[in-house]
mmCIF file of C-alpha atoms and ligand atoms in Angstrom:
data_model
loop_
_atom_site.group_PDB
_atom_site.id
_atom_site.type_symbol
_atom_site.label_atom_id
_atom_site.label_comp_id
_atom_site.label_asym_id
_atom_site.label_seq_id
_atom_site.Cartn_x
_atom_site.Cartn_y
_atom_site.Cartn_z
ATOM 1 C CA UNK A 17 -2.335 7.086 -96.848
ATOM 2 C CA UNK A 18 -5.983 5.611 -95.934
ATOM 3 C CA UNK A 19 -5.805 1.788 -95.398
ATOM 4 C CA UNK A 20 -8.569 0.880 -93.460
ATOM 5 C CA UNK A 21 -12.413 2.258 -92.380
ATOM 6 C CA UNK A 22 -13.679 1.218 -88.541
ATOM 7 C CA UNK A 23 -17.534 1.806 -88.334
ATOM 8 C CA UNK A 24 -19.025 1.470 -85.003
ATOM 9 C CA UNK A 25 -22.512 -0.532 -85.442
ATOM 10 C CA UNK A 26 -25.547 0.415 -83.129
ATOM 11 C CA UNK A 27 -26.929 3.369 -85.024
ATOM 12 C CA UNK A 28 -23.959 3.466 -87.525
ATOM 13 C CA UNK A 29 -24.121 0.285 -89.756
ATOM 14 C CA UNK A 30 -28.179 -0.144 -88.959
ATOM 15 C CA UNK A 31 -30.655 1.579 -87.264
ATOM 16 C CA UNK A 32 -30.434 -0.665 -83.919
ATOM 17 C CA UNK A 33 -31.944 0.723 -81.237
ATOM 18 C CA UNK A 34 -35.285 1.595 -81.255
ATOM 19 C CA UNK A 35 -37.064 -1.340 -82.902
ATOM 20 C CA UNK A 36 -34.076 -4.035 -82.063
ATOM 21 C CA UNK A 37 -32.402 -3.699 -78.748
ATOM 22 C CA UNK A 38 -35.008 -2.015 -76.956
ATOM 23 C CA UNK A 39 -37.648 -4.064 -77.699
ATOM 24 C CA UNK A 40 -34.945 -7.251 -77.235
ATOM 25 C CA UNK A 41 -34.818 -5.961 -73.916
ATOM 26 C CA UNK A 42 -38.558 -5.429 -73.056
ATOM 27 C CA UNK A 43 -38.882 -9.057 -74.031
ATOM 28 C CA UNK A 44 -36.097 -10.052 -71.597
ATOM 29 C CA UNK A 45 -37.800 -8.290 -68.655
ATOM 30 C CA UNK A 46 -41.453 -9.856 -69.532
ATOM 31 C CA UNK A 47 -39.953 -13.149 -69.827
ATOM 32 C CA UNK A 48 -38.195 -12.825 -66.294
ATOM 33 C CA UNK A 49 -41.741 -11.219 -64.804
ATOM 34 C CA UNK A 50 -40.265 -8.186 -64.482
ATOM 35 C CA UNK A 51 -42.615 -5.124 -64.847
ATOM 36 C CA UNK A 52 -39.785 -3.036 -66.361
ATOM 37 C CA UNK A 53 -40.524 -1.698 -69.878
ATOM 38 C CA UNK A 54 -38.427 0.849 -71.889
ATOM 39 C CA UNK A 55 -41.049 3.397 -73.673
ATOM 40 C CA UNK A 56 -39.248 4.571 -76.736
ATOM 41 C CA UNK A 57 -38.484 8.124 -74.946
ATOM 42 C CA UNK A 58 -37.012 6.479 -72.079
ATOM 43 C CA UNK A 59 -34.600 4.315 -73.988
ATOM 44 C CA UNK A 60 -33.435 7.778 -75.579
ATOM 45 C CA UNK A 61 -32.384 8.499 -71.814
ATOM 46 C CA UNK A 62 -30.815 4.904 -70.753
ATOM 47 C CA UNK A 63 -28.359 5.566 -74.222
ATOM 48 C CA UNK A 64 -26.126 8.133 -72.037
ATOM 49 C CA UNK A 65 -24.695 4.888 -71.025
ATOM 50 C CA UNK A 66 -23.330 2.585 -73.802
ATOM 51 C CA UNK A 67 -23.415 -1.562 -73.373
ATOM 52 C CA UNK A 68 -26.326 -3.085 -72.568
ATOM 53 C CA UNK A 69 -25.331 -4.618 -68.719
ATOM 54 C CA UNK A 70 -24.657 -1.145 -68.115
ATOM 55 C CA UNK A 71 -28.127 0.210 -69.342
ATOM 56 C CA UNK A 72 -29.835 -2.095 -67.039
ATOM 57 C CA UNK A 73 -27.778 -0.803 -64.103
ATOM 58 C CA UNK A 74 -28.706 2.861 -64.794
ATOM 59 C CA UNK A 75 -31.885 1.907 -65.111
ATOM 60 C CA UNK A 76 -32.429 0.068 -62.365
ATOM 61 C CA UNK A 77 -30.549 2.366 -59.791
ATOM 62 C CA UNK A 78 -32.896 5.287 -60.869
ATOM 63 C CA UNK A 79 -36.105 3.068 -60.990
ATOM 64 C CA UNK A 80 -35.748 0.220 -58.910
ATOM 65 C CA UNK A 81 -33.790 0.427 -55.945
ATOM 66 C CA UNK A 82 -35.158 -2.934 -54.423
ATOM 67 C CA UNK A 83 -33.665 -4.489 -57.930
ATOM 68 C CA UNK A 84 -30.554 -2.898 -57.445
ATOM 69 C CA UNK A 85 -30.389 -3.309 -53.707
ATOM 70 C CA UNK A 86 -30.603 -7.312 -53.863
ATOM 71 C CA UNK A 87 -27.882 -9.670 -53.103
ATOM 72 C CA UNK A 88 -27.084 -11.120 -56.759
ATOM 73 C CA UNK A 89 -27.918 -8.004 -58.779
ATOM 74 C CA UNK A 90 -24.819 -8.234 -61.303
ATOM 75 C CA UNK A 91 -25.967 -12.336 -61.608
ATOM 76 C CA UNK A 92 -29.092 -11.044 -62.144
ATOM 77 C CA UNK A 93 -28.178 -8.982 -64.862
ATOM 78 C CA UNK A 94 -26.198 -11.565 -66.725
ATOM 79 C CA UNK A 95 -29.119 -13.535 -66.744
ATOM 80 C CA UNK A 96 -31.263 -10.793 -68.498
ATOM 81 C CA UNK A 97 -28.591 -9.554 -70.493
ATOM 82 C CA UNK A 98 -28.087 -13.066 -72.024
ATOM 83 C CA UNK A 99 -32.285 -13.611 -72.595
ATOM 84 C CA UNK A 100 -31.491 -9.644 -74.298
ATOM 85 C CA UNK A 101 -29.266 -10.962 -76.697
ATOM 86 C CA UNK A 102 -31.076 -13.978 -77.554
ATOM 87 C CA UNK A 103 -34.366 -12.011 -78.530
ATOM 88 C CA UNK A 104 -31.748 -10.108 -80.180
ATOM 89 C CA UNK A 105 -30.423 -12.102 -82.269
ATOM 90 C CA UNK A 106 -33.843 -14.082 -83.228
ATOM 91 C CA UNK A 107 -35.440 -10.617 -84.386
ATOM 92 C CA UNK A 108 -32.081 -9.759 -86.772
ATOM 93 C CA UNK A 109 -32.594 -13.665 -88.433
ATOM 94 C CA UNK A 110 -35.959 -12.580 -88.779
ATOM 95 C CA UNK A 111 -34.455 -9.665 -90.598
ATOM 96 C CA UNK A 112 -36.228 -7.089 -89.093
ATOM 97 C CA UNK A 113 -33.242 -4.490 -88.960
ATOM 98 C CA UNK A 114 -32.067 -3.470 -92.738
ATOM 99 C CA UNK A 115 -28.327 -2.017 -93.033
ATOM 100 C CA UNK A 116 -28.601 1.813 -93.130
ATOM 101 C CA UNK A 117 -29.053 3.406 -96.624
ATOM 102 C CA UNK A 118 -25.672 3.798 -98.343
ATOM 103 C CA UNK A 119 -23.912 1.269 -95.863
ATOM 104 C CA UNK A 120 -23.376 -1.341 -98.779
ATOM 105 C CA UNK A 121 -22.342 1.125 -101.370
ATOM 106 C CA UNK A 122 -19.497 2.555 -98.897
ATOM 107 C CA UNK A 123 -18.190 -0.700 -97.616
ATOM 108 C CA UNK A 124 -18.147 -2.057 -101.590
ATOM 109 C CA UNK A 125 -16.611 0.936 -102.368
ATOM 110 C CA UNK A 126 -13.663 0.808 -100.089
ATOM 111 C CA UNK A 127 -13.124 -3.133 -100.836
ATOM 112 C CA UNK A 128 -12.478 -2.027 -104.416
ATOM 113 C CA UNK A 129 -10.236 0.638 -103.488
ATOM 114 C CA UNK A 130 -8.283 -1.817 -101.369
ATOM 115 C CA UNK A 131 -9.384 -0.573 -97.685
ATOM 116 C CA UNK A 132 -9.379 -3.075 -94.752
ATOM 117 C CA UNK A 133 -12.695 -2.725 -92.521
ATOM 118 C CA UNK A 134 -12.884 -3.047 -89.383
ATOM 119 C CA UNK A 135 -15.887 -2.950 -86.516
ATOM 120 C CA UNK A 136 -15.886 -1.084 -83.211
ATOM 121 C CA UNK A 137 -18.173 -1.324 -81.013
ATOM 122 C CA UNK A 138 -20.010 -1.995 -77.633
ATOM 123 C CA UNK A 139 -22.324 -4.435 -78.734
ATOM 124 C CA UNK A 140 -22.028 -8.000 -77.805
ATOM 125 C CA UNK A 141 -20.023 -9.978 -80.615
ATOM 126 C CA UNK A 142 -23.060 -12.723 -80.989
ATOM 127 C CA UNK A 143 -24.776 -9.198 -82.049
ATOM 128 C CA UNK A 144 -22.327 -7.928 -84.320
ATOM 129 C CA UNK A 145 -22.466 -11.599 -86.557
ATOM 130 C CA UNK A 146 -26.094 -11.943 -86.617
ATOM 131 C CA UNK A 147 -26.597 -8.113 -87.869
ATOM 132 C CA UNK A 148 -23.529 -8.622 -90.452
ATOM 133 C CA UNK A 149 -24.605 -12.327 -91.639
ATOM 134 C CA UNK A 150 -28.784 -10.988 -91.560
ATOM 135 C CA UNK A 151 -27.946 -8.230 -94.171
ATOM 136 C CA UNK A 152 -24.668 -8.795 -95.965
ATOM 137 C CA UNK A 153 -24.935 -12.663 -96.193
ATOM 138 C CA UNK A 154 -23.589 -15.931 -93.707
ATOM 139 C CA UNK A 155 -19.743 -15.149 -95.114
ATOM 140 C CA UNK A 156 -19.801 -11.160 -94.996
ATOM 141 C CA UNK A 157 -17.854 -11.284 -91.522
ATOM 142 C CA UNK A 158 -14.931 -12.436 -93.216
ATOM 143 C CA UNK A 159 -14.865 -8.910 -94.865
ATOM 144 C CA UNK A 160 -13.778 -7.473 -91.423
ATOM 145 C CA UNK A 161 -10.225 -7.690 -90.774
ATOM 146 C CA UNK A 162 -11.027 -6.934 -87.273
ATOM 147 C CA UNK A 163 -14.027 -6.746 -84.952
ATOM 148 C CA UNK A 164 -13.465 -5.229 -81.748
ATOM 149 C CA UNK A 165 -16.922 -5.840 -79.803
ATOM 150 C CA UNK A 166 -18.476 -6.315 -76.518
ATOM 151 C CA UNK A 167 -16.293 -6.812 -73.303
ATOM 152 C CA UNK A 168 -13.513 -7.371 -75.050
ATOM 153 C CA UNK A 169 -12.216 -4.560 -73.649
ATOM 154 C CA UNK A 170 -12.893 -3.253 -69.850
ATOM 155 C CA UNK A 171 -13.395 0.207 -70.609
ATOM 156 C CA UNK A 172 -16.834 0.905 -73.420
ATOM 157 C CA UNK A 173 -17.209 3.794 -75.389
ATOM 158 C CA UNK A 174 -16.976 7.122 -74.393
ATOM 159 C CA UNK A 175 -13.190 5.157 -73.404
ATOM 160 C CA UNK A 176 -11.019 4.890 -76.585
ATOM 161 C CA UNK A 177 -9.863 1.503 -75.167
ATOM 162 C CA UNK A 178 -12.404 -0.882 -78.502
ATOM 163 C CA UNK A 179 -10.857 1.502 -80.741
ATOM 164 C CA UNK A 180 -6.610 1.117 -79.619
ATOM 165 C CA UNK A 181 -7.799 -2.537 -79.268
ATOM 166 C CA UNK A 182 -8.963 -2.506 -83.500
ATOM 167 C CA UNK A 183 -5.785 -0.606 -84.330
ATOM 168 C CA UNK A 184 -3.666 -2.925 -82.588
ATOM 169 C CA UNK A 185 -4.997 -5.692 -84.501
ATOM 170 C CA UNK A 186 -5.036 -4.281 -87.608
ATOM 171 C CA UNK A 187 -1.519 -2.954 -87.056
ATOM 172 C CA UNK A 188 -2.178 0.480 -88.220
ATOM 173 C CA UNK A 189 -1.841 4.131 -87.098
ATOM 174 C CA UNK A 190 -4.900 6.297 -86.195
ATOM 175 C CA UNK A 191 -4.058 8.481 -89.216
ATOM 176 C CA UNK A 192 -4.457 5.946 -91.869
ATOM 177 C CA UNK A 193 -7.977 5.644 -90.706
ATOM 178 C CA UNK A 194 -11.379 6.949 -90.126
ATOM 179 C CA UNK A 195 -13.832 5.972 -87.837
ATOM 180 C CA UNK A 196 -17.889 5.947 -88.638
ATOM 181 C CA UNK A 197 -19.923 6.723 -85.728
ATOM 182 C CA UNK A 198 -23.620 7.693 -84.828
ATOM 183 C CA UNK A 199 -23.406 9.083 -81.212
ATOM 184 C CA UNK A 200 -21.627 11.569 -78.772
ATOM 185 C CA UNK A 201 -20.540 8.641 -76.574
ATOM 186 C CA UNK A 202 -19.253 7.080 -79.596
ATOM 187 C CA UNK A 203 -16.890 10.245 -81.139
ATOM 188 C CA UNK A 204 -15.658 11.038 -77.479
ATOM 189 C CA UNK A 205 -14.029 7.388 -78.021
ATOM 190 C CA UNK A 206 -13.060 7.484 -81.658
ATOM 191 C CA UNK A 207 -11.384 11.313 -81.158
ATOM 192 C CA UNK A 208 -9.665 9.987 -78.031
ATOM 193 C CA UNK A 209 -7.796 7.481 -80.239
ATOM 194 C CA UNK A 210 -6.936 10.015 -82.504
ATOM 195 C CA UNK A 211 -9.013 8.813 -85.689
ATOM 196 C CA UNK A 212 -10.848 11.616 -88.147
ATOM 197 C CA UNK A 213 -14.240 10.521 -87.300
ATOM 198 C CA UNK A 214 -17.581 11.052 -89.703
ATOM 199 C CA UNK A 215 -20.637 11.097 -88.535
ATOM 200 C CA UNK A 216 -24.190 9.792 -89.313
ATOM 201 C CA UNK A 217 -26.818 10.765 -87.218
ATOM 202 C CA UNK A 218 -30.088 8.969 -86.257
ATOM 203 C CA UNK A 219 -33.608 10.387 -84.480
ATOM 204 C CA UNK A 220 -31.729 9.197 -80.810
ATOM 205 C CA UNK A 221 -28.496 11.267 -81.786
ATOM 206 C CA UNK A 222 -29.523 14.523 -83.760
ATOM 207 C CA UNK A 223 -29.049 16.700 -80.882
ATOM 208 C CA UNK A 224 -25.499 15.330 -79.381
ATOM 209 C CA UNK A 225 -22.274 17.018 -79.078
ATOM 210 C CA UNK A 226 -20.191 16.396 -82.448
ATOM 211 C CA UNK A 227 -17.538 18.676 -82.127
ATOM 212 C CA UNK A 228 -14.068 17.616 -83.582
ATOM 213 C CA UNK A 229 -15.741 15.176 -86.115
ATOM 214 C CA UNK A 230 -14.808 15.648 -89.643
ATOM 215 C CA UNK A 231 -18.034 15.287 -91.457
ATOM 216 C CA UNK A 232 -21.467 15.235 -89.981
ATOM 217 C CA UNK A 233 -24.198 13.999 -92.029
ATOM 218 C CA UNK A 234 -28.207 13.005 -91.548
ATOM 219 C CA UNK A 235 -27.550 10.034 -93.241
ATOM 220 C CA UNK A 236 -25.049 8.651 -96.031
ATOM 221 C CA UNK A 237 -27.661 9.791 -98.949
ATOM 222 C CA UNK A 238 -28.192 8.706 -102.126
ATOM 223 C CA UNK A 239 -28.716 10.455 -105.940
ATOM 224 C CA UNK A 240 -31.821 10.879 -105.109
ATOM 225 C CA UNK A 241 -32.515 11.183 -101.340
ATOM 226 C CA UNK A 242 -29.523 13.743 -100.792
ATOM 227 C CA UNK A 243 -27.703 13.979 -97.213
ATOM 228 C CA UNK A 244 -28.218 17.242 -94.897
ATOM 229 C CA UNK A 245 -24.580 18.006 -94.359
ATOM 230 C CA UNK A 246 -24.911 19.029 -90.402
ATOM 231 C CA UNK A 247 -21.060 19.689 -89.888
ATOM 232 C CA UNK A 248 -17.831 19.961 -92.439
ATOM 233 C CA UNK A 249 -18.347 19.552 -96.181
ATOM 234 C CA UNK A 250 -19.464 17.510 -99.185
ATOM 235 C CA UNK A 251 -19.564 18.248 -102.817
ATOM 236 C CA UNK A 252 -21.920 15.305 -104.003
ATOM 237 C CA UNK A 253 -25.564 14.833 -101.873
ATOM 238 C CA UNK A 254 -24.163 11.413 -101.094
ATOM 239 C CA UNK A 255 -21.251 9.946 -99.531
ATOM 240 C CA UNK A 256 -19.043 7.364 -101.127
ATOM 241 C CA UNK A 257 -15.505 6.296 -101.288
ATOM 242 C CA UNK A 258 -14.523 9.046 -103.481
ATOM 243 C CA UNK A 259 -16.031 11.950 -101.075
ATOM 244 C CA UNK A 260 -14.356 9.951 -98.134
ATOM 245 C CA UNK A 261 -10.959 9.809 -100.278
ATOM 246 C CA UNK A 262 -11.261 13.275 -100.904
ATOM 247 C CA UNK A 263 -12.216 14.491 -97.008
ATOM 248 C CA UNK A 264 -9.200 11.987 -95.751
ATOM 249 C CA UNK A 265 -6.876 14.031 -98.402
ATOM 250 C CA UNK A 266 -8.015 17.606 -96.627
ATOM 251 C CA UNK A 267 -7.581 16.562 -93.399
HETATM 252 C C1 LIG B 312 -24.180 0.658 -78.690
HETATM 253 C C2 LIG B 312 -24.716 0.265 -77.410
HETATM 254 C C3 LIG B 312 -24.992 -1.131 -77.183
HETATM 255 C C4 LIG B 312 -26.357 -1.667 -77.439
HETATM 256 C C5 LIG B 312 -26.607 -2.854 -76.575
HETATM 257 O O1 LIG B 312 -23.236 1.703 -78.524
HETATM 258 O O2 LIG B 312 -24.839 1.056 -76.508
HETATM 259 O O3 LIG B 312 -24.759 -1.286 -75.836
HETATM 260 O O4 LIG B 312 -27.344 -0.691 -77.158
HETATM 261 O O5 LIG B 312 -25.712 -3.857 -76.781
HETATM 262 P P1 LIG B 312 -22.204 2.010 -79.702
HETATM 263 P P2 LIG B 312 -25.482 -5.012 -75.681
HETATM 264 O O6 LIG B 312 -22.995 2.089 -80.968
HETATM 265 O O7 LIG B 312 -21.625 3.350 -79.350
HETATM 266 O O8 LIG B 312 -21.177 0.921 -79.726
HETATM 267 O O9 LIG B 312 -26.794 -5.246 -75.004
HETATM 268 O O10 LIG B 312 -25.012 -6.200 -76.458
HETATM 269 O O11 LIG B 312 -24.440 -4.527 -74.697
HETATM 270 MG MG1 LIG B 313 -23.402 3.729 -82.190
#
């Protein structure tokens, strides 16, 4: 039986990257007098690695060896990952990042069925509560009966290590569940912990790798603004909990 929906949340709940963490992070490096700055295409690039400490490393082991040679790089990096997060979190109270279209109607719609939700994800927790209090309201994290986020765990997505972490706590097995993701990185990790995984693309993920997912959509649709069903099938040109009800029942 299905008891519980895990969405990832960069890309999956909201539409993150582009206008929220990258430009979080351009802020970061101007305010530390770096001359770094991630161009929109770029950024597309620095996503083949998932957490944000990470990103910086990549980055600045292909652009900036003199950064990456110093002394205290990984103190360094702390120090601009923390300024990251606080531009962060100060554009999502300014609400400039809306929930994706559909997100609302889906997470309603398995509360009244009696699903648990859950987060997974690689995004720093501080990240995860000011994008879930921004759009749903300051008592919406309470909705989550677990959020698996950030460091948490030692291994990020593509490892399956945030998702074993959110079944643990929940208490469930991988096949009462289904994961939401966005991103290659993200369904290597939900697949390796054995969840049905659907999909949602976005303009940084319409060209990645979704085999083994069980639904692959453009976005969640609505009556009017109907999904492009990439991978699998749907009958309506929207997803809610009845089409996910129905797709857990085939699988
Ligand atoms: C999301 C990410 C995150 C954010 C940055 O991946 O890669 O790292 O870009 O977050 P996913 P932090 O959606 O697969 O979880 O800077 O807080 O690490
Ligand atoms: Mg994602």
């Amino acid at each position: 039986m299905l008891k519980a929906l895990i969405f990832d949340v960069d890309g999956t709940l909201a539409d993150t990257e582009r206008d929220g963490h990258r430009v979080a992070f351009n802020l970061a490096f101007q305010e530390a007098g770096l001359n770094w700055n991630w161009d929109v295409a770029l950024y597309g690039e620095l996503l083949s690695v998932t957490g944000g400490k990470e990103r910086m490393c990549l980055y600045a082991n292909q652009y900036d060896q003199s950064f990456a040679g110093q002394p205290k790089v990984d103190e360094r990096i702390k120090e601009l990952h923390a300024s990251k997060t606080r531009h962060y979190v100060r554009l999502l109270g300014e609400g400039k990042i809306p929930l994706r279209p559909g997100v609302e109607r889906i997470l309603k719609g398995a509360e009244n069925a009696g699903l648990t939700l859950a987060i997974a994800t690689t995004t720093t927790p501080q990240n995860v509560s000011a994008l879930i209090e921004s759009t749903l309201g300051v008592d919406a994290l309470n909705r989550f009966a677990s959020i698996g986020a950030g460091d948490i765990v030692p291994a990020k997505k593509p490892a399956p290590d945030i998702y074993l972490h959110v079944l643990e706590e929940l208490g469930l097995q991988p096949d009462e569940c289904l994961a939401f993701e966005d991103s290659e990185n993200g369904v290597l990790s939900s697949l390796a912990a054995n969840l049905a995984t659907i999909v949602t693309t976005n303009a940084y993920t319409k060209d990645h790798d979704f085999t083994g997912a069980t639904l692959v959509l453009d976005q969640y649709g609505e009556l009017d603004q109907p999904a492009n069903v990439l991978l699998g099938n749907m009958d309506k040109t929207y997803l809610d909990i009845q089409g996910i009800q129905k797709l857990y029942g085939e699988l």
